[in-house]
């Protein structure tokens, strides 16, 4: 069977019959030497989804030669010597239309060196180090356009922002469902599960692409699931009623909820709206780990878990397929035996997998990359804004700029549910969770990184900080009018009462609603009122970026006054708006470059 067929012949992987020609940067067909092969006339055949496992559907990468001759009978490797222009060798690709032939007798001129396809592979597959599914899909673009057919997409029902942007921070919601579809998966837990949000990670990638945060959301966290407008098969919209005080994992599957309901629930919980989402089932772990030849994990003790079917001794092991799935599913044999312990082992596994994906052993292997692309796209269900290889490739390029040492794994801070005698669920830790959410919203790194800020940005930050330095007026001398520009109703009056009664800012007044909605609270003032602005900023807990020098306005008595406009970021009277710059010490975190052992 040739490399364009639907299966294997003589235990030969069809992917291995396509070899990178270092002279041209193109993949070319090298057939097995066992028997002469006839030319394949007409357009190349594309394998269906029902093709045999282990052979990438559709055959060769785009741009590969169609292989009209047999390969030389010699040991397989990728050296340039395999492409000498001798009889029986694979011929060079046809000259592209419109490109003039090299004039005769010009052998001495060295051709202009072009960027090889191999280098493009290394560049575009860099997205794998940010997250396994995202990076896999980005790499797939290089190989097979027909992989679009592998991708399943569903509507986001208006729950997301409408798609990521290259000039903004990126938020991707990654959902692992516990639906027991696929071969060999019925033995895990509830075989009749409708597919709940079993493992959920909010992946935030910074605007400057220097760092990222992967925030795990416990499935047993008590949340409010909001109403979810959901697109039906006939195109109509049905609103699935929300529920209060339920487990987070019921945001998917329960009451026919779709991934868009999980997106809305995360927004309700964290205040962060995802740009896109991806969903994967159990088979994703099995197929992706097998595609890369296994992932090395570390155990701090012997584990024998009959529930997850994991039985491994203390030390390092390379796991793939069923064993890899058992590893990420185990919980009774690690930590405290609950879901939070399972989250830790999953984070350790994902870190190890990304290190493997980033390794030269993976990125430099066309065979592994083809298998990885095939497995990754089949494992994905994405929102309608990521429904093509081209879109996923663009996302992979953005994520490829990230270094794994600046990818932080952490978990939503929680405490045991005080309403339960037998502890089965958790609730938000109100003392630390808001800080974690706010740092992500403010695009603050959880690791120390060297920012790629431009000089102009540095100058602006320095100027903002300088506005807070200097003398300050007494609170009784501060004259300000308060307006509501996007804060909850009644915020202006609430702030006014607090300023007058608790803080002694008696020369303040309620000016009603602002003419426009603002995302962030601002304080506008005349340069002559700088002393007053610094005092009010101190009282309010305003960052320097909130201070806007300009022209003052006149109040009802005709006196110059500052204008405080409460934006969407307003958290309540007396709650500081200064951005957090450090993660609370009680919040555990780890980075993807560190090897950790499950205990």
Coordinates of C-alpha atoms in Angstrom, one line a residue:
X1 CA 0.0 0.0 0.0
X2 CA 1.4 3.4 -0.9
X3 CA 1.7 6.4 1.4
X4 CA -1.5 7.9 0.1
X5 CA -3.6 4.9 1.0
X6 CA -5.8 4.4 4.0
X7 CA -3.6 2.2 6.2
X8 CA -0.3 0.6 6.8
X9 CA 1.7 -1.9 4.7
X10 CA 4.4 -4.1 6.1
X11 CA 4.2 -2.2 9.4
X12 CA 5.3 1.0 7.8
X13 CA 3.8 4.2 9.0
X14 CA 2.7 6.3 5.9
X15 CA 3.9 9.4 7.7
X16 CA 7.5 8.0 7.6
X17 CA 7.4 7.9 3.8
X18 CA 7.3 11.7 3.6
X19 CA 10.7 13.1 4.1
X20 CA 11.9 16.7 4.3
X21 CA 14.2 17.6 1.4
X22 CA 16.7 20.1 3.0
X23 CA 17.5 21.6 -0.4
X24 CA 14.0 22.7 -1.2
X25 CA 12.3 22.8 2.3
X26 CA 9.5 20.6 0.8
X27 CA 8.2 17.2 1.9
X28 CA 8.6 14.5 -0.7
X29 CA 7.3 11.0 -1.1
X30 CA 9.9 8.2 -0.6
X31 CA 8.2 4.8 -1.2
X32 CA 9.4 1.6 0.3
X33 CA 12.0 -0.4 -1.7
X34 CA 10.1 -3.7 -1.5
X35 CA 8.4 -3.4 -4.9
X36 CA 8.2 -0.9 -7.8
X37 CA 5.3 1.6 -7.5
X38 CA 3.4 3.0 -10.4
X39 CA 2.8 6.6 -10.7
X40 CA -0.4 7.9 -9.1
X41 CA -2.4 9.7 -11.8
X42 CA -4.6 12.7 -11.2
X43 CA -5.2 14.5 -7.9
X44 CA -4.0 12.8 -4.7
X45 CA -6.6 10.9 -2.7
X46 CA -7.8 12.2 0.7
X47 CA -8.4 9.6 3.4
X48 CA -11.7 9.8 5.2
X49 CA -12.1 10.1 8.9
X50 CA -12.8 6.4 8.9
X51 CA -9.1 5.8 7.8
X52 CA -7.0 3.5 9.9
X53 CA -5.6 4.7 13.1
X54 CA -2.0 5.7 13.0
X55 CA -2.1 7.1 9.4
X56 CA -2.7 10.8 9.1
X57 CA -5.8 11.4 7.0
X58 CA -5.1 12.9 3.6
X59 CA -1.6 11.6 3.2
X60 CA 1.2 14.1 2.6
X61 CA 1.8 17.6 3.8
X62 CA 0.9 20.3 1.4
X63 CA 3.5 21.2 -1.1
X64 CA 5.0 17.7 -1.1
X65 CA 6.0 16.1 -4.4
X66 CA 3.7 13.4 -5.7
X67 CA 6.4 10.7 -5.9
X68 CA 6.4 9.4 -9.5
X69 CA 9.4 7.2 -8.8
X70 CA 10.5 4.7 -6.2
X71 CA 12.9 5.7 -3.5
X72 CA 16.4 4.3 -3.4
X73 CA 17.0 1.1 -1.6
X74 CA 18.9 2.4 1.4
X75 CA 18.4 3.1 5.1
X76 CA 15.9 5.8 5.9
X77 CA 17.2 9.1 7.0
X78 CA 16.7 12.8 6.2
X79 CA 20.2 13.7 5.0
X80 CA 20.6 15.7 1.9
X81 CA 22.4 12.8 0.3
X82 CA 19.1 11.1 -0.2
X83 CA 18.2 13.7 -2.8
X84 CA 21.1 13.4 -5.3
X85 CA 19.9 13.8 -8.9
X86 CA 20.8 10.2 -9.7
X87 CA 18.5 7.6 -11.4
X88 CA 16.0 6.2 -9.1
X89 CA 16.2 9.2 -6.7
X90 CA 13.2 11.3 -5.8
X91 CA 13.0 14.1 -8.4
X92 CA 13.1 17.7 -7.4
X93 CA 9.8 19.6 -7.2
X94 CA 8.5 21.2 -10.4
X95 CA 9.5 24.7 -11.1
X96 CA 6.7 27.1 -10.0
X97 CA 4.8 28.9 -12.7
X98 CA 6.2 32.3 -13.5
X99 CA 9.7 31.6 -12.0
X100 CA 12.4 31.7 -14.8
X101 CA 14.7 28.7 -15.2
X102 CA 18.4 29.1 -14.2
X103 CA 20.4 30.0 -17.4
X104 CA 22.9 27.3 -18.6
X105 CA 26.5 27.4 -17.4
X106 CA 25.7 29.1 -14.2
X107 CA 26.7 26.3 -11.8
X108 CA 29.1 28.5 -9.9
X109 CA 26.5 30.9 -8.6
X110 CA 25.1 29.9 -5.2
X111 CA 21.3 30.2 -4.9
X112 CA 19.7 32.6 -2.5
X113 CA 19.2 30.9 0.8
X114 CA 15.5 30.7 1.7
X115 CA 14.0 30.0 5.1
X116 CA 13.5 26.3 5.2
X117 CA 10.2 24.6 5.9
X118 CA 11.8 23.0 8.9
X119 CA 12.4 26.4 10.4
X120 CA 8.8 27.4 9.8
X121 CA 7.7 24.2 11.6
X122 CA 9.8 25.2 14.6
X123 CA 8.3 28.7 14.6
X124 CA 4.7 27.8 14.1
X125 CA 4.7 24.8 16.5
X126 CA 6.0 27.1 19.3
X127 CA 2.4 27.4 20.4
X128 CA 2.5 23.9 21.9
X129 CA 4.4 25.1 24.9
X130 CA 1.4 27.3 26.0
X131 CA -1.1 24.5 26.1
X132 CA -1.3 21.1 24.5
X133 CA -4.4 21.5 22.4
X134 CA -3.8 25.1 21.4
X135 CA -0.3 24.4 20.2
X136 CA -1.2 21.2 18.5
X137 CA -3.8 22.9 16.4
X138 CA -1.4 25.7 15.5
X139 CA 1.1 23.2 14.2
X140 CA -1.4 21.3 12.1
X141 CA -1.7 24.1 9.6
X142 CA 1.7 23.2 8.1
X143 CA 0.7 19.7 7.2
X144 CA -2.8 19.1 6.0
X145 CA -5.5 21.6 5.1
X146 CA -8.1 18.8 5.2
X147 CA -7.6 18.7 9.0
X148 CA -10.4 21.4 8.9
X149 CA -12.8 18.4 8.5
X150 CA -11.6 17.0 11.8
X151 CA -12.6 20.1 13.8
X152 CA -16.0 20.2 15.4
X153 CA -17.3 23.7 16.2
X154 CA -20.3 24.9 18.2
X155 CA -21.8 28.4 18.7
X156 CA -20.6 30.5 21.5
X157 CA -24.1 32.0 21.8
X158 CA -22.6 35.5 22.5
X159 CA -20.9 34.3 25.7
X160 CA -17.4 35.2 24.6
X161 CA -15.8 38.4 23.3
X162 CA -16.1 37.2 19.7
X163 CA -12.5 36.0 19.4
X164 CA -8.9 36.8 20.5
X165 CA -7.0 39.8 19.1
X166 CA -3.3 39.9 18.3
X167 CA -2.8 43.3 20.0
X168 CA -4.6 42.4 23.3
X169 CA -4.3 39.9 26.2
X170 CA -5.8 36.5 25.3
X171 CA -8.2 34.5 27.5
X172 CA -9.0 30.9 26.4
X173 CA -11.3 28.7 28.4
X174 CA -10.2 25.0 28.2
X175 CA -12.8 22.5 29.2
X176 CA -12.2 18.8 29.8
X177 CA -15.5 16.9 29.8
X178 CA -16.1 13.6 31.6
X179 CA -18.4 12.2 28.9
X180 CA -17.5 8.5 28.5
X181 CA -17.5 8.4 24.7
X182 CA -14.8 6.6 22.7
X183 CA -13.2 3.1 22.9
X184 CA -12.4 1.9 26.4
X185 CA -13.8 5.0 28.3
X186 CA -16.9 3.5 29.8
X187 CA -15.0 2.0 32.7
X188 CA -14.2 5.5 34.1
X189 CA -16.8 6.6 36.7
X190 CA -20.3 7.3 35.5
X191 CA -20.6 5.6 32.1
X192 CA -23.9 7.5 31.5
X193 CA -22.5 11.0 32.2
X194 CA -24.0 13.7 30.0
X195 CA -20.5 15.3 29.9
X196 CA -19.9 17.8 32.7
X197 CA -17.2 20.4 33.1
X198 CA -14.8 17.9 34.8
X199 CA -11.6 19.8 34.3
X200 CA -11.7 23.5 33.5
X201 CA -8.7 25.9 33.0
X202 CA -8.8 29.6 32.2
X203 CA -5.7 30.3 30.2
X204 CA -4.6 34.0 30.3
X205 CA -1.8 35.1 28.0
X206 CA -0.4 38.6 28.6
X207 CA -0.7 41.4 26.1
X208 CA 3.0 41.5 25.5
X209 CA 3.2 37.6 25.4
X210 CA 5.9 37.4 28.0
X211 CA 3.9 35.4 30.5
X212 CA 0.7 33.4 31.0
X213 CA -1.5 32.1 33.8
X214 CA -3.4 28.8 33.8
X215 CA -6.2 29.1 36.4
X216 CA -7.8 25.8 37.3
X217 CA -11.4 26.0 38.5
X218 CA -12.5 23.2 40.9
X219 CA -15.4 21.1 39.6
X220 CA -16.9 21.0 43.1
X221 CA -16.8 24.8 43.6
X222 CA -20.3 26.2 44.5
X223 CA -21.3 28.9 42.0
X224 CA -24.3 30.6 40.4
X225 CA -24.9 29.4 36.9
X226 CA -26.6 32.2 35.0
X227 CA -29.3 32.0 32.3
X228 CA -27.8 30.7 29.1
X229 CA -29.2 31.6 25.7
X230 CA -28.5 28.5 23.6
X231 CA -28.7 28.0 19.8
X232 CA -30.9 25.0 18.9
X233 CA -30.4 22.7 15.8
X234 CA -33.2 24.5 13.9
X235 CA -31.4 27.9 14.5
X236 CA -33.8 29.1 17.1
X237 CA -32.6 30.3 20.6
X238 CA -33.6 28.7 23.9
X239 CA -32.8 30.2 27.2
X240 CA -31.8 27.5 29.7
X241 CA -32.6 28.8 33.2
X242 CA -29.7 29.3 35.6
X243 CA -29.4 27.8 39.0
X244 CA -28.0 29.2 42.2
X245 CA -25.6 27.6 44.6
X246 CA -24.7 24.5 42.5
X247 CA -21.4 22.7 41.6
X248 CA -19.4 24.4 38.9
X249 CA -19.3 21.2 36.8
X250 CA -23.0 21.4 36.2
X251 CA -22.5 24.4 34.0
X252 CA -22.0 21.9 31.1
X253 CA -24.2 19.0 30.2
X254 CA -26.8 19.5 33.0
X255 CA -30.1 20.6 31.6
X256 CA -28.6 20.4 28.1
X257 CA -26.2 23.2 28.8
X258 CA -23.5 23.8 26.1
X259 CA -19.9 25.1 26.5
X260 CA -21.2 28.7 26.2
X261 CA -23.0 28.2 29.6
X262 CA -19.6 27.3 31.1
X263 CA -18.1 30.4 29.6
X264 CA -20.9 32.6 31.1
X265 CA -20.4 30.9 34.5
X266 CA -16.7 31.7 34.5
X267 CA -17.5 35.3 33.6
X268 CA -20.0 35.4 36.5
X269 CA -17.4 33.9 38.9
X270 CA -14.3 35.8 37.9
X271 CA -15.3 38.9 36.0
X272 CA -13.2 37.7 33.1
X273 CA -14.8 37.1 29.7
X274 CA -13.2 34.4 27.6
X275 CA -12.2 35.2 24.0
X276 CA -12.6 31.6 22.9
X277 CA -13.2 28.2 24.3
X278 CA -12.0 24.6 23.5
X279 CA -13.5 21.3 24.8
X280 CA -11.8 17.9 24.8
X281 CA -12.9 14.5 26.0
X282 CA -11.0 11.5 27.5
X283 CA -9.6 10.5 24.2
X284 CA -7.6 13.7 23.9
X285 CA -5.2 12.7 26.6
X286 CA -4.8 9.2 25.2
X287 CA -4.2 10.1 21.6
X288 CA -2.1 13.2 22.2
X289 CA 0.3 11.4 24.6
X290 CA 0.6 8.5 22.2
X291 CA 1.3 10.9 19.3
X292 CA 4.4 12.3 21.1
X293 CA 5.7 8.9 22.2
X294 CA 4.7 9.3 25.9
X295 CA 5.2 11.8 28.6
X296 CA 7.6 11.5 31.6
X297 CA 5.9 11.9 35.0
X298 CA 7.2 11.6 38.5
X299 CA 5.7 9.9 41.5
X300 CA 6.8 10.6 45.1
X301 CA 5.3 7.3 46.3
X302 CA 3.8 4.1 45.0
X303 CA 0.3 4.4 43.6
X304 CA -2.3 1.7 43.2
X305 CA -5.7 3.3 42.5
X306 CA -8.4 0.8 41.4
X307 CA -10.8 3.7 40.5
X308 CA -8.6 5.3 37.9
X309 CA -6.7 2.0 37.1
X310 CA -3.4 3.6 37.8
X311 CA -0.7 1.3 39.3
X312 CA 2.8 2.8 39.2
X313 CA 5.8 2.6 41.6
X314 CA 7.6 5.5 43.1
X315 CA 9.9 7.4 40.6
X316 CA 9.8 8.5 37.0
X317 CA 7.7 6.8 34.3
X318 CA 6.8 7.5 30.7
X319 CA 3.0 7.2 30.3
X320 CA 0.8 7.3 27.3
X321 CA -2.6 6.3 26.1
X322 CA -4.8 4.5 28.8
X323 CA -2.0 4.9 31.4
X324 CA -1.7 8.6 30.8
X325 CA -5.5 9.0 31.2
X326 CA -5.4 7.0 34.4
X327 CA -2.6 9.3 35.7
X328 CA -4.7 12.5 35.3
X329 CA -7.8 10.8 36.6
X330 CA -6.4 9.5 39.8
X331 CA -7.2 11.4 43.0
X332 CA -7.8 8.9 45.9
X333 CA -4.1 7.9 46.0
X334 CA -2.6 11.4 46.0
X335 CA -2.7 14.4 48.3
X336 CA -5.9 14.5 50.4
X337 CA -7.7 12.2 48.0
X338 CA -10.1 14.9 46.7
X339 CA -10.6 16.9 43.5
X340 CA -8.1 19.6 44.6
X341 CA -5.4 16.9 44.8
X342 CA -6.4 15.7 41.3
X343 CA -6.0 19.3 40.0
X344 CA -2.4 19.4 41.3
X345 CA -1.5 16.1 39.5
X346 CA -3.2 17.4 36.3
X347 CA -1.2 20.6 36.5
X348 CA 2.0 18.5 36.9
X349 CA 1.1 16.3 34.0
X350 CA 0.3 19.3 31.7
X351 CA 3.6 20.9 32.6
X352 CA 5.4 17.6 31.7
X353 CA 3.5 17.3 28.5
X354 CA 4.3 20.8 27.4
X355 CA 8.0 20.3 28.1
X356 CA 7.8 17.2 25.8
X357 CA 6.0 19.2 23.1
X358 CA 8.6 21.9 23.3
X359 CA 11.5 19.4 23.1
X360 CA 13.5 19.1 19.9
X361 CA 12.6 15.4 19.9
X362 CA 9.0 16.4 19.1
X363 CA 9.4 19.6 17.1
X364 CA 12.0 18.2 14.7
X365 CA 10.1 15.0 13.9
X366 CA 7.7 15.3 10.9
X367 CA 6.2 12.0 11.8
X368 CA 5.3 13.0 15.4
X369 CA 4.1 16.4 14.2
X370 CA 1.7 14.9 11.7
X371 CA 0.3 12.4 14.2
X372 CA 0.1 15.2 16.8
X373 CA -1.8 17.4 14.4
X374 CA -4.2 14.6 13.4
X375 CA -4.9 13.7 17.1
X376 CA -5.2 17.3 18.3
X377 CA -7.8 18.4 15.7
X378 CA -9.9 15.2 16.2
X379 CA -9.8 15.8 20.0
X380 CA -11.1 19.4 19.8
X381 CA -14.5 21.0 19.9
X382 CA -14.1 24.7 19.5
X383 CA -16.2 27.8 19.3
X384 CA -17.3 29.1 15.9
X385 CA -14.5 31.7 16.0
X386 CA -11.8 29.0 15.9
X387 CA -13.4 26.7 13.4
X388 CA -10.5 26.4 10.9
X389 CA -6.8 25.5 10.9
X390 CA -6.0 29.0 9.7
X391 CA -7.5 30.6 12.8
X392 CA -5.9 28.0 15.1
X393 CA -2.6 28.6 13.4
X394 CA -2.9 32.4 14.2
X395 CA -3.6 31.6 17.8
X396 CA -0.7 29.2 17.9
X397 CA 1.6 31.9 16.6
X398 CA 0.7 34.2 19.4
X399 CA 1.1 31.5 22.1
X400 CA 4.4 30.5 20.5
X401 CA 6.0 33.7 21.8
X402 CA 5.7 32.5 25.4
X403 CA 8.4 30.9 27.4
X404 CA 7.2 28.0 29.7
X405 CA 9.2 29.3 32.6
X406 CA 6.7 32.2 32.7
X407 CA 3.6 30.0 32.5
X408 CA 2.1 29.8 36.0
X409 CA -0.4 27.1 37.0
X410 CA -2.6 28.0 40.0
X411 CA -6.1 27.2 41.3
X412 CA -9.0 29.4 42.3
X413 CA -8.5 30.0 46.1
X414 CA -11.2 28.1 47.9
X415 CA -12.2 26.9 51.4
X416 CA -14.4 24.0 52.6
X417 CA -18.1 24.7 52.3
X418 CA -19.2 25.8 55.9
X419 CA -22.8 24.7 55.1
X420 CA -21.8 21.1 55.0
X421 CA -21.0 18.7 57.8
X422 CA -19.4 16.2 55.4
X423 CA -17.1 18.2 53.3
X424 CA -17.9 17.5 49.6
X425 CA -17.9 20.9 48.0
X426 CA -15.9 24.2 48.3
X427 CA -16.6 27.9 48.2
X428 CA -14.5 30.9 47.2
X429 CA -11.9 32.1 49.6
X430 CA -13.2 35.7 49.7
X431 CA -9.9 37.0 51.2
X432 CA -7.7 35.9 48.3
X433 CA -9.8 34.9 45.3
X434 CA -10.7 38.5 44.3
X435 CA -7.0 39.4 44.2
X436 CA -6.2 36.5 41.9
X437 CA -9.1 37.5 39.5
X438 CA -8.1 41.1 39.5
X439 CA -4.5 40.4 38.7
X440 CA -5.6 38.4 35.7
X441 CA -7.9 41.2 34.6
X442 CA -5.2 43.8 35.1
X443 CA -2.8 41.6 33.1
X444 CA -0.3 41.3 36.0
X445 CA 2.2 38.5 35.7
X446 CA 2.3 35.8 38.4
X447 CA 6.0 35.4 37.7
X448 CA 8.9 37.9 37.5
X449 CA 9.4 38.6 33.9
X450 CA 11.3 41.2 31.9
X451 CA 8.5 43.1 30.2
X452 CA 8.7 44.0 26.5
X453 CA 7.5 47.5 27.2
X454 CA 8.4 50.3 24.9
X455 CA 10.1 53.5 26.1
X456 CA 6.9 55.5 25.6
X457 CA 5.0 53.0 27.8
X458 CA 7.7 53.2 30.5
X459 CA 7.6 57.0 30.3
X460 CA 3.8 57.0 30.7
X461 CA 4.0 54.7 33.7
X462 CA 6.6 56.9 35.3
X463 CA 4.5 59.9 34.7
X464 CA 1.5 58.2 36.3
X465 CA 3.5 57.3 39.4
X466 CA 4.8 60.9 39.6
X467 CA 1.3 62.2 39.9
X468 CA 0.9 60.5 43.3
X469 CA 4.1 62.1 44.7
X470 CA 4.1 65.6 46.3
X471 CA 2.2 67.5 48.9
X472 CA -1.4 66.7 49.7
X473 CA -4.3 68.9 50.8
X474 CA -6.3 68.3 53.9
X475 CA -9.4 66.2 53.3
X476 CA -11.6 69.2 54.2
X477 CA -10.1 71.2 51.4
X478 CA -10.8 68.6 48.6
X479 CA -13.6 69.8 46.3
X480 CA -15.0 67.1 44.1
X481 CA -18.2 66.0 42.2
X482 CA -18.9 62.3 41.9
X483 CA -20.5 60.8 38.8
X484 CA -21.5 57.2 37.9
X485 CA -19.8 56.1 34.7
X486 CA -20.5 52.4 34.6
X487 CA -20.5 51.4 38.3
X488 CA -23.6 49.6 39.8
X489 CA -26.6 51.8 40.4
X490 CA -26.4 54.0 43.5
X491 CA -22.6 53.9 43.6
X492 CA -22.2 57.7 43.3
X493 CA -24.4 58.3 46.3
X494 CA -22.8 55.5 48.3
X495 CA -19.3 57.0 47.6
X496 CA -20.5 60.5 48.5
X497 CA -21.9 59.4 51.9
X498 CA -18.6 57.5 52.6
X499 CA -16.5 60.5 51.6
X500 CA -18.4 63.0 53.7
X501 CA -19.1 60.9 56.8
X502 CA -16.1 58.6 57.1
X503 CA -13.3 60.5 55.4
X504 CA -14.2 64.2 56.0
X505 CA -14.4 65.2 52.3
X506 CA -17.3 67.6 53.0
X507 CA -16.9 69.6 49.8
X508 CA -18.3 66.8 47.7
X509 CA -21.5 66.4 45.7
X510 CA -23.4 63.9 43.6
X511 CA -23.4 64.9 39.9
X512 CA -25.5 62.0 38.6
X513 CA -24.6 59.8 35.6
X514 CA -21.6 60.5 33.4
X515 CA -22.2 61.2 29.7
X516 CA -20.4 58.0 28.8
X517 CA -19.5 54.6 30.3
X518 CA -15.9 54.1 31.4
X519 CA -14.1 50.8 32.0
X520 CA -11.9 52.4 34.7
X521 CA -12.5 55.0 37.3
X522 CA -10.9 58.4 36.6
X523 CA -10.2 61.6 38.5
X524 CA -10.0 64.7 36.3
X525 CA -8.5 67.9 37.8
X526 CA -6.8 71.2 37.0
X527 CA -3.0 71.3 37.6
X528 CA -3.7 73.8 40.3
X529 CA -5.7 71.1 42.1
X530 CA -2.9 68.6 42.1
X531 CA -2.6 68.7 45.9
X532 CA -6.3 67.9 46.2
X533 CA -6.1 65.1 43.6
X534 CA -3.2 63.4 45.5
X535 CA -5.2 63.5 48.7
X536 CA -8.4 62.0 47.1
X537 CA -6.3 59.4 45.3
X538 CA -4.9 58.3 48.7
X539 CA -8.3 58.2 50.3
X540 CA -9.9 56.3 47.4
X541 CA -6.9 54.0 46.7
X542 CA -6.6 55.2 43.1
X543 CA -3.6 54.3 41.0
X544 CA -1.7 57.0 39.3
X545 CA -3.1 56.0 35.9
X546 CA -6.6 57.1 37.2
X547 CA -5.5 60.7 37.6
X548 CA -6.2 62.8 34.5
X549 CA -4.7 66.3 34.5
X550 CA -6.9 68.7 32.5
X551 CA -9.4 71.4 33.1
X552 CA -11.6 71.6 36.2
X553 CA -15.3 72.2 36.1
X554 CA -17.5 74.6 38.1
X555 CA -19.9 73.5 40.7
X556 CA -23.3 75.0 41.5
X557 CA -21.6 77.8 43.5
X558 CA -19.3 78.6 40.5
X559 CA -16.2 77.2 42.3
X560 CA -13.6 75.0 40.5
X561 CA -14.0 71.3 41.3
X562 CA -12.5 68.0 40.4
X563 CA -14.6 65.2 38.7
X564 CA -14.5 61.7 40.0
X565 CA -16.1 59.3 37.5
X566 CA -16.8 55.8 38.8
X567 CA -16.1 53.2 36.1
X568 CA -16.9 49.5 35.7
X569 CA -13.9 48.6 37.9
X570 CA -15.5 50.3 40.9
X571 CA -15.7 47.8 43.7
X572 CA -17.6 49.8 46.4
X573 CA -17.0 52.7 48.7
X574 CA -13.8 52.3 50.6
X575 CA -12.4 49.5 48.4
X576 CA -9.0 50.5 46.9
X577 CA -8.7 50.3 43.1
X578 CA -4.9 50.1 43.2
X579 CA -3.9 47.1 41.1
X580 CA -2.3 44.2 43.0
X581 CA 1.2 43.4 41.9
X582 CA 1.9 40.3 43.9
X583 CA 0.1 37.0 44.4
X584 CA -0.9 36.4 48.1
X585 CA 1.5 34.1 49.8
X586 CA -1.2 31.6 50.7
X587 CA -2.0 31.0 47.0
X588 CA -0.1 28.0 45.7
X589 CA 1.5 28.1 42.2
X590 CA 3.9 26.3 40.0
X591 CA 5.6 27.0 36.6
X592 CA 5.6 24.7 33.6
X593 CA 9.4 24.5 33.5
X594 CA 9.7 22.8 36.9
X595 CA 9.6 19.0 37.4
X596 CA 7.3 18.1 40.3
X597 CA 6.5 14.7 41.8
X598 CA 3.0 13.7 42.7
X599 CA 2.7 12.7 46.4

